[in-house]
């Protein structure tokens, strides 16, 4: 039997009351297995099984419509055209440009949102042509996130074909601007807060899933000094000196691996010419952690280093915050209904799923609004955000079907 993970999760989710006592993973595994054997669930899996070719063609067609962040309209229109054929209860765009489709339930079940993002990281005007070779398909954007758009479309068709009526509403959201600001998902969860029970972002991943988002802070630190000609009297030095000393010391800070944390200094700059001392020497810091306390602590230590190194040469420090998104955490979420049931679904499908807390996608937007959320994906892919991006074809059906 082909297990289609997506569908199973849908069914499990919608047949269990949201507020019921959370059971053990082992208990959910039994429940998922029983569901997988239901005649209508098998029929839905059969639909995926019998439609490999059309699912593949549709996946490629959507991929070939490039959709840079903020310019998703053409691709959205194409997806909308498909959704219009599925007898859904509501199809509309919200004010941010997200395409939303609702498949109403019979009533009495939780509202589940499934999100896949429309946008790509590729520049406007890029001509995309998918190439199939050795069981893989090559095209920019094929995996991130078009495979998951197609997984949602195929899942809706499979549910319809098998005449499966869920209890709760299923809301399919094709989001915009995930790759840049997550503005699409942010606006959607903000507007619909209180109306969503669970939020499943399909983006990346395949074997496992994430249940929390990593915090990401970006800074640009400046040392401001007098500057001057190379031959002007020293000290004072070029502002590049405290910069170099500070970078060296920052890289000696202890960055914990548990909770998962990272620190990177990726950009720097100084004088515009060779024969001048820098009056403004700057560098960036990309600070990440699944713990907001770790971020705050490293931020404090970095500030001390900057102040000390500036004082040593009689200069000033200025810090610009380029971006700040806190870690997306819900206390106890690892042991929540959604996370345990997701683990059970993955296990029934034959995975030993890695379950992570360092996601960085639309799931974080939902978690920050206090909505139970995971992120996972429908197929194994490689080379995301590059022109060499590719996906294995066959497991898509497994992914499309069941998760
Ligand atoms: Zn993505």
Tab-separated table of C-alpha atoms and ligand atoms in Angstrom:
chain	number	residue	atom	x	y	z
A	1	UNK	CA	0.000	0.000	0.000
A	2	UNK	CA	1.297	3.421	-0.856
A	3	UNK	CA	1.150	5.572	2.205
A	4	UNK	CA	0.304	9.100	1.559
A	5	UNK	CA	1.383	11.018	4.582
A	6	UNK	CA	-0.387	14.228	3.864
A	7	UNK	CA	-3.789	12.776	3.565
A	8	UNK	CA	-3.427	10.677	6.660
A	9	UNK	CA	-2.495	13.611	8.772
A	10	UNK	CA	-5.472	15.474	7.444
A	11	UNK	CA	-7.763	12.686	8.418
A	12	UNK	CA	-6.280	12.052	11.801
A	13	UNK	CA	-6.343	15.707	12.595
A	14	UNK	CA	-9.917	16.208	11.634
A	15	UNK	CA	-11.301	13.154	13.362
A	16	UNK	CA	-9.858	13.920	16.772
A	17	UNK	CA	-11.424	16.658	18.896
A	18	UNK	CA	-8.923	19.449	19.353
A	19	UNK	CA	-9.395	19.680	23.080
A	20	UNK	CA	-9.284	15.964	23.866
A	21	UNK	CA	-6.618	14.782	26.286
A	22	UNK	CA	-3.306	14.402	24.467
A	23	UNK	CA	-2.440	10.741	24.073
A	24	UNK	CA	0.909	9.018	23.667
A	25	UNK	CA	2.620	8.657	20.296
A	26	UNK	CA	2.090	4.885	20.533
A	27	UNK	CA	-1.657	5.396	20.908
A	28	UNK	CA	-1.737	7.760	17.950
A	29	UNK	CA	0.195	5.245	15.873
A	30	UNK	CA	-2.624	2.733	16.403
A	31	UNK	CA	-5.181	5.378	15.468
A	32	UNK	CA	-3.272	6.339	12.319
A	33	UNK	CA	-2.918	2.695	11.284
A	34	UNK	CA	-6.657	2.167	11.677
A	35	UNK	CA	-7.338	5.236	9.551
A	36	UNK	CA	-4.952	4.088	6.874
A	37	UNK	CA	-7.070	0.974	6.489
A	38	UNK	CA	-10.339	2.780	6.001
A	39	UNK	CA	-11.867	2.156	2.580
A	40	UNK	CA	-12.196	5.844	1.725
A	41	UNK	CA	-8.617	6.572	2.811
A	42	UNK	CA	-7.393	3.755	0.611
A	43	UNK	CA	-9.443	5.185	-2.235
A	44	UNK	CA	-7.774	8.553	-1.776
A	45	UNK	CA	-4.352	6.913	-1.834
A	46	UNK	CA	-5.398	5.049	-4.972
A	47	UNK	CA	-6.226	8.362	-6.613
A	48	UNK	CA	-2.607	9.498	-6.096
A	49	UNK	CA	-1.408	6.087	-7.297
A	50	UNK	CA	-3.395	6.285	-10.528
A	51	UNK	CA	-2.516	9.865	-11.396
A	52	UNK	CA	1.287	10.001	-11.263
A	53	UNK	CA	1.648	11.404	-14.743
A	54	UNK	CA	-0.874	14.238	-14.453
A	55	UNK	CA	0.440	15.210	-10.998
A	56	UNK	CA	3.978	15.363	-12.388
A	57	UNK	CA	2.929	17.459	-15.419
A	58	UNK	CA	1.016	19.910	-13.258
A	59	UNK	CA	3.941	20.210	-10.816
A	60	UNK	CA	6.258	21.093	-13.713
A	61	UNK	CA	3.812	23.579	-15.237
A	62	UNK	CA	3.553	25.515	-11.977
A	63	UNK	CA	7.334	25.433	-11.505
A	64	UNK	CA	7.844	26.946	-14.946
A	65	UNK	CA	5.925	30.067	-13.920
A	66	UNK	CA	8.603	31.972	-12.031
A	67	UNK	CA	7.225	33.887	-9.052
A	68	UNK	CA	9.784	36.163	-7.391
A	69	UNK	CA	8.689	37.350	-3.932
A	70	UNK	CA	6.174	40.168	-4.387
A	71	UNK	CA	5.474	39.105	-7.978
A	72	UNK	CA	3.448	35.962	-7.415
A	73	UNK	CA	0.281	37.026	-9.277
A	74	UNK	CA	0.785	35.003	-12.471
A	75	UNK	CA	1.500	31.790	-10.616
A	76	UNK	CA	-1.352	32.475	-8.175
A	77	UNK	CA	-3.767	32.941	-11.094
A	78	UNK	CA	-2.734	29.579	-12.515
A	79	UNK	CA	-3.256	27.828	-9.167
A	80	UNK	CA	-6.566	29.643	-8.719
A	81	UNK	CA	-7.710	28.312	-12.108
A	82	UNK	CA	-7.094	24.751	-10.877
A	83	UNK	CA	-8.800	25.343	-7.522
A	84	UNK	CA	-11.904	26.665	-9.319
A	85	UNK	CA	-12.493	23.167	-10.714
A	86	UNK	CA	-12.526	21.480	-7.299
A	87	UNK	CA	-15.981	22.561	-6.006
A	88	UNK	CA	-14.518	24.256	-2.961
A	89	UNK	CA	-16.583	26.426	-0.648
A	90	UNK	CA	-14.608	29.629	-0.932
A	91	UNK	CA	-11.703	30.865	-3.028
A	92	UNK	CA	-10.393	34.380	-2.569
A	93	UNK	CA	-7.314	36.581	-2.238
A	94	UNK	CA	-6.657	38.509	0.950
A	95	UNK	CA	-5.306	42.054	1.019
A	96	UNK	CA	-1.684	40.814	1.106
A	97	UNK	CA	-2.162	38.698	-2.023
A	98	UNK	CA	-2.373	35.244	-0.406
A	99	UNK	CA	-4.636	32.847	-2.322
A	100	UNK	CA	-7.020	31.113	0.082
A	101	UNK	CA	-9.234	28.094	-0.608
A	102	UNK	CA	-11.627	26.592	1.926
A	103	UNK	CA	-12.970	23.031	1.927
A	104	UNK	CA	-15.678	23.144	4.560
A	105	UNK	CA	-16.151	20.268	6.980
A	106	UNK	CA	-19.383	18.779	8.251
A	107	UNK	CA	-18.933	20.668	11.513
A	108	UNK	CA	-17.585	19.971	14.968
A	109	UNK	CA	-13.944	19.557	14.004
A	110	UNK	CA	-10.876	21.767	14.269
A	111	UNK	CA	-9.914	24.248	11.566
A	112	UNK	CA	-6.642	23.155	9.963
A	113	UNK	CA	-4.587	25.444	7.758
A	114	UNK	CA	-2.203	24.028	5.159
A	115	UNK	CA	0.291	26.520	3.786
A	116	UNK	CA	2.609	26.312	0.793
A	117	UNK	CA	4.357	29.425	-0.480
A	118	UNK	CA	3.996	30.663	-4.037
A	119	UNK	CA	7.166	32.728	-4.212
A	120	UNK	CA	10.663	31.834	-5.363
A	121	UNK	CA	14.053	33.453	-4.784
A	122	UNK	CA	14.829	33.790	-8.501
A	123	UNK	CA	15.101	37.058	-10.365
A	124	UNK	CA	12.218	38.378	-12.480
A	125	UNK	CA	12.372	37.304	-16.101
A	126	UNK	CA	14.232	34.049	-15.492
A	127	UNK	CA	13.024	31.488	-18.034
A	128	UNK	CA	12.468	28.174	-16.259
A	129	UNK	CA	12.295	24.870	-18.108
A	130	UNK	CA	12.076	21.683	-16.046
A	131	UNK	CA	14.281	18.781	-17.123
A	132	UNK	CA	13.667	15.156	-16.139
A	133	UNK	CA	16.735	12.948	-15.813
A	134	UNK	CA	17.389	9.688	-13.929
A	135	UNK	CA	14.254	9.803	-11.821
A	136	UNK	CA	14.819	13.403	-10.835
A	137	UNK	CA	13.407	16.661	-12.048
A	138	UNK	CA	15.673	19.703	-12.305
A	139	UNK	CA	14.359	23.269	-12.211
A	140	UNK	CA	14.826	26.327	-9.992
A	141	UNK	CA	11.988	26.351	-7.455
A	142	UNK	CA	10.920	22.759	-8.171
A	143	UNK	CA	11.272	21.851	-4.514
A	144	UNK	CA	11.031	25.150	-2.677
A	145	UNK	CA	8.144	25.339	-2.665
A	146	UNK	CA	6.353	24.099	-5.781
A	147	UNK	CA	6.400	20.434	-4.788
A	148	UNK	CA	4.293	21.380	-1.766
A	149	UNK	CA	1.889	23.502	-3.814
A	150	UNK	CA	1.344	20.447	-5.981
A	151	UNK	CA	1.008	18.196	-2.913
A	152	UNK	CA	-1.845	20.384	-1.680
A	153	UNK	CA	-3.605	20.421	-5.054
A	154	UNK	CA	-3.304	16.652	-5.477
A	155	UNK	CA	-4.509	16.112	-1.915
A	156	UNK	CA	-7.659	18.177	-2.501
A	157	UNK	CA	-8.403	16.171	-5.646
A	158	UNK	CA	-7.783	12.888	-3.809
A	159	UNK	CA	-10.126	13.875	-0.968
A	160	UNK	CA	-12.787	14.820	-3.498
A	161	UNK	CA	-12.307	11.676	-5.542
A	162	UNK	CA	-12.662	9.486	-2.434
A	163	UNK	CA	-15.667	11.563	-1.283
A	164	UNK	CA	-14.062	12.200	2.086
A	165	UNK	CA	-15.950	14.684	4.211
A	166	UNK	CA	-13.927	15.986	7.132
A	167	UNK	CA	-15.454	17.308	10.346
A	168	UNK	CA	-13.446	20.482	10.513
A	169	UNK	CA	-12.743	23.012	7.767
A	170	UNK	CA	-9.568	22.609	5.749
A	171	UNK	CA	-8.074	25.937	4.732
A	172	UNK	CA	-5.451	25.888	1.979
A	173	UNK	CA	-3.337	29.022	1.875
A	174	UNK	CA	-0.962	29.715	-1.003
A	175	UNK	CA	1.172	32.405	0.587
A	176	UNK	CA	3.240	35.264	-0.826
A	177	UNK	CA	6.610	36.699	0.244
A	178	UNK	CA	7.797	33.773	2.368
A	179	UNK	CA	11.343	34.075	1.092
A	180	UNK	CA	11.764	37.726	1.998
A	181	UNK	CA	9.679	38.811	4.980
A	182	UNK	CA	7.091	36.071	5.590
A	183	UNK	CA	4.652	38.965	5.233
A	184	UNK	CA	2.038	36.786	3.566
A	185	UNK	CA	1.829	34.293	6.415
A	186	UNK	CA	2.284	36.981	9.065
A	187	UNK	CA	-0.705	38.921	7.783
A	188	UNK	CA	-2.807	35.791	7.361
A	189	UNK	CA	-2.242	34.455	10.881
A	190	UNK	CA	-2.683	37.890	12.380
A	191	UNK	CA	-6.025	38.416	10.626
A	192	UNK	CA	-7.276	34.910	11.366
A	193	UNK	CA	-5.945	34.448	14.875
A	194	UNK	CA	-8.565	32.720	17.043
A	195	UNK	CA	-10.086	30.975	14.014
A	196	UNK	CA	-7.235	28.519	13.422
A	197	UNK	CA	-6.672	25.380	15.497
A	198	UNK	CA	-3.593	24.029	13.746
A	199	UNK	CA	-1.248	25.386	11.093
A	200	UNK	CA	0.851	23.153	8.882
A	201	UNK	CA	3.465	24.871	6.740
A	202	UNK	CA	4.680	22.679	3.918
A	203	UNK	CA	8.134	23.949	3.127
A	204	UNK	CA	11.377	22.033	2.966
A	205	UNK	CA	11.778	18.817	4.924
A	206	UNK	CA	10.562	15.391	4.038
A	207	UNK	CA	11.510	12.752	6.549
A	208	UNK	CA	10.901	14.881	9.602
A	209	UNK	CA	9.368	18.130	10.773
A	210	UNK	CA	9.918	21.152	12.999
A	211	UNK	CA	7.691	22.372	15.820
A	212	UNK	CA	9.444	25.647	16.740
A	213	UNK	CA	11.233	28.436	14.926
A	214	UNK	CA	14.743	29.714	15.435
A	215	UNK	CA	15.200	33.342	16.489
A	216	UNK	CA	17.197	35.461	14.036
A	217	UNK	CA	18.717	38.868	14.803
A	218	UNK	CA	20.760	40.859	12.298
A	219	UNK	CA	22.931	43.821	13.331
A	220	UNK	CA	25.301	46.264	11.679
A	221	UNK	CA	27.867	47.554	14.180
A	222	UNK	CA	29.867	50.702	13.395
A	223	UNK	CA	33.060	52.099	14.922
A	224	UNK	CA	33.073	55.843	14.373
A	225	UNK	CA	36.441	57.647	14.503
A	226	UNK	CA	38.057	60.819	13.147
A	227	UNK	CA	39.421	59.242	9.957
A	228	UNK	CA	42.037	61.200	8.017
A	229	UNK	CA	44.871	60.762	5.512
A	230	UNK	CA	47.200	57.770	5.787
A	231	UNK	CA	50.011	60.181	6.759
A	232	UNK	CA	47.988	61.988	9.431
A	233	UNK	CA	49.311	61.555	12.930
A	234	UNK	CA	48.577	58.206	14.643
A	235	UNK	CA	46.953	57.428	16.934
A	236	UNK	CA	44.051	57.753	16.440
A	237	UNK	CA	43.965	54.792	14.140
A	238	UNK	CA	41.672	53.876	11.326
A	239	UNK	CA	38.353	52.628	12.689
A	240	UNK	CA	39.321	49.320	11.102
A	241	UNK	CA	41.566	48.559	14.103
A	242	UNK	CA	38.834	48.272	16.791
A	243	UNK	CA	36.779	46.473	14.174
A	244	UNK	CA	39.445	43.806	13.697
A	245	UNK	CA	40.000	43.427	17.428
A	246	UNK	CA	36.274	43.192	18.110
A	247	UNK	CA	35.689	40.565	15.417
A	248	UNK	CA	38.499	38.455	16.819
A	249	UNK	CA	37.050	38.646	20.337
A	250	UNK	CA	33.468	38.013	19.220
A	251	UNK	CA	34.541	34.831	17.495
A	252	UNK	CA	36.016	33.657	20.792
A	253	UNK	CA	32.633	33.892	22.536
A	254	UNK	CA	31.095	30.608	23.520
A	255	UNK	CA	28.128	29.981	21.220
A	256	UNK	CA	26.115	27.067	22.587
A	257	UNK	CA	25.138	24.172	20.355
A	258	UNK	CA	22.349	23.249	22.797
A	259	UNK	CA	20.099	25.152	22.513
A	260	UNK	CA	21.011	25.301	18.839
A	261	UNK	CA	22.686	28.678	18.175
A	262	UNK	CA	24.858	30.310	15.499
A	263	UNK	CA	26.899	33.448	15.050
A	264	UNK	CA	28.231	34.734	11.744
A	265	UNK	CA	30.064	37.897	10.735
A	266	UNK	CA	29.509	38.002	7.006
A	267	UNK	CA	29.924	41.577	5.766
A	268	UNK	CA	32.314	44.367	6.613
A	269	UNK	CA	33.419	47.698	5.263
A	270	UNK	CA	35.557	50.730	6.007
A	271	UNK	CA	37.089	53.571	4.053
A	272	UNK	CA	36.171	54.001	0.407
A	273	UNK	CA	39.793	54.553	-0.644
A	274	UNK	CA	43.208	53.087	0.107
A	275	UNK	CA	44.817	56.292	1.318
A	276	UNK	CA	42.350	57.200	4.048
A	277	UNK	CA	41.760	55.901	7.546
A	278	UNK	CA	38.208	54.665	7.958
A	279	UNK	CA	36.049	57.103	9.900
A	280	UNK	CA	33.237	54.529	9.860
A	281	UNK	CA	34.209	50.860	9.901
A	282	UNK	CA	31.318	48.433	10.124
A	283	UNK	CA	30.507	44.759	10.168
A	284	UNK	CA	27.355	42.668	10.337
A	285	UNK	CA	26.380	39.996	12.844
A	286	UNK	CA	23.837	37.267	12.135
A	287	UNK	CA	22.859	35.833	15.511
A	288	UNK	CA	20.532	32.840	15.755
A	289	UNK	CA	19.236	30.652	18.523
A	290	UNK	CA	16.238	28.596	19.488
A	291	UNK	CA	16.500	30.374	22.853
A	292	UNK	CA	15.749	34.082	23.179
A	293	UNK	CA	17.833	34.145	26.394
A	294	UNK	CA	20.903	32.956	24.487
A	295	UNK	CA	20.384	35.680	21.884
A	296	UNK	CA	19.999	38.325	24.586
A	297	UNK	CA	23.091	37.074	26.421
A	298	UNK	CA	25.306	37.028	23.305
A	299	UNK	CA	23.983	40.438	22.308
A	300	UNK	CA	25.030	41.790	25.727
A	301	UNK	CA	28.513	40.244	25.530
A	302	UNK	CA	29.044	41.608	22.022
A	303	UNK	CA	28.022	45.088	23.159
A	304	UNK	CA	30.597	44.957	25.989
A	305	UNK	CA	33.357	44.003	23.541
A	306	UNK	CA	32.366	46.806	21.163
A	307	UNK	CA	32.371	49.396	23.938
A	308	UNK	CA	35.739	48.235	25.297
A	309	UNK	CA	37.421	48.218	21.886
A	310	UNK	CA	35.983	51.637	21.008
A	311	UNK	CA	37.157	53.081	24.340
A	312	UNK	CA	40.653	51.659	23.800
A	313	UNK	CA	41.124	53.891	20.740
A	314	UNK	CA	38.871	56.771	21.762
A	315	UNK	CA	36.104	56.065	19.272
A	316	UNK	CA	32.344	55.583	19.423
A	317	UNK	CA	30.067	52.641	18.687
A	318	UNK	CA	26.797	52.778	16.780
A	319	UNK	CA	24.568	49.733	16.287
A	320	UNK	CA	21.803	49.403	13.687
A	321	UNK	CA	19.379	46.515	13.998
A	322	UNK	CA	18.733	45.276	10.460
A	323	UNK	CA	16.249	42.603	11.435
A	324	UNK	CA	14.904	40.968	14.569
A	325	UNK	CA	12.585	37.994	14.823
A	326	UNK	CA	12.442	36.236	18.164
A	327	UNK	CA	12.473	32.455	18.480
A	328	UNK	CA	8.990	31.088	17.803
A	329	UNK	CA	8.137	28.937	20.784
A	330	UNK	CA	5.035	27.668	22.543
A	331	UNK	CA	5.852	26.219	25.983
A	332	UNK	CA	5.173	22.460	26.044
A	333	UNK	CA	4.583	22.330	22.293
A	334	UNK	CA	6.875	19.319	21.833
A	335	UNK	CA	4.349	17.233	23.758
A	336	UNK	CA	1.275	18.771	22.123
A	337	UNK	CA	-1.406	16.956	20.180
A	338	UNK	CA	-0.195	18.218	16.793
A	339	UNK	CA	3.442	17.285	17.351
A	340	UNK	CA	2.656	13.817	18.704
A	341	UNK	CA	0.175	13.031	15.961
A	342	UNK	CA	2.667	14.257	13.340
A	343	UNK	CA	5.302	11.975	14.805
A	344	UNK	CA	2.831	9.069	14.690
A	345	UNK	CA	1.958	9.760	11.037
A	346	UNK	CA	5.626	9.873	10.063
A	347	UNK	CA	6.329	6.624	11.953
A	348	UNK	CA	3.409	4.815	10.330
A	349	UNK	CA	4.835	5.918	6.976
A	350	UNK	CA	8.098	4.226	7.836
A	351	UNK	CA	10.169	7.254	8.812
A	352	UNK	CA	12.216	7.659	11.979
A	353	UNK	CA	11.564	11.385	11.819
A	354	UNK	CA	14.049	14.024	12.929
A	355	UNK	CA	11.931	16.438	14.992
A	356	UNK	CA	13.572	19.862	15.187
A	357	UNK	CA	12.986	23.177	16.903
A	358	UNK	CA	15.018	25.385	14.553
A	359	UNK	CA	12.614	25.941	11.672
A	360	UNK	CA	12.718	29.157	9.698
A	361	UNK	CA	9.604	29.436	7.583
A	362	UNK	CA	5.911	30.364	7.747
A	363	UNK	CA	5.354	27.999	10.665
A	364	UNK	CA	7.215	30.535	12.836
A	365	UNK	CA	4.667	33.216	11.974
A	366	UNK	CA	1.862	31.002	13.260
A	367	UNK	CA	3.758	29.978	16.408
A	368	UNK	CA	4.437	33.627	17.231
A	369	UNK	CA	0.674	34.191	17.245
A	370	UNK	CA	0.327	31.258	19.660
A	371	UNK	CA	-1.103	28.884	17.018
A	372	UNK	CA	0.043	25.258	17.230
A	373	UNK	CA	2.112	24.686	14.098
A	374	UNK	CA	4.617	22.396	12.437
A	375	UNK	CA	6.521	22.570	9.168
A	376	UNK	CA	7.331	19.637	6.960
A	377	UNK	CA	7.500	18.817	3.269
A	378	UNK	CA	6.247	16.432	0.650
A	379	UNK	CA	9.351	15.265	-1.178
A	380	UNK	CA	13.141	14.931	-0.996
A	381	UNK	CA	14.846	17.762	-2.865
A	382	UNK	CA	18.277	19.268	-3.080
A	383	UNK	CA	19.905	22.589	-3.958
A	384	UNK	CA	17.140	24.924	-2.782
A	385	UNK	CA	17.687	28.574	-3.800
A	386	UNK	CA	20.091	27.546	-6.580
A	387	UNK	CA	19.664	27.111	-10.329
A	388	UNK	CA	20.625	23.443	-9.881
A	389	UNK	CA	17.658	22.708	-7.613
A	390	UNK	CA	16.221	19.211	-8.087
A	391	UNK	CA	13.787	16.735	-6.566
A	392	UNK	CA	13.364	12.995	-6.676
A	393	UNK	CA	10.129	12.342	-8.498
A	394	UNK	CA	8.775	9.119	-7.056
A	395	UNK	CA	8.521	10.006	-3.353
A	396	UNK	CA	6.414	13.047	-4.180
A	397	UNK	CA	3.418	10.782	-4.446
A	398	UNK	CA	4.107	9.360	-1.039
A	399	UNK	CA	4.415	12.857	0.305
A	400	UNK	CA	1.425	14.175	-1.562
A	401	UNK	CA	-0.730	11.376	-0.508
A	402	UNK	CA	-0.205	11.200	3.085
A	403	UNK	CA	1.095	13.916	5.012
B	1	LIG	ZN1	10.536	27.661	1.074
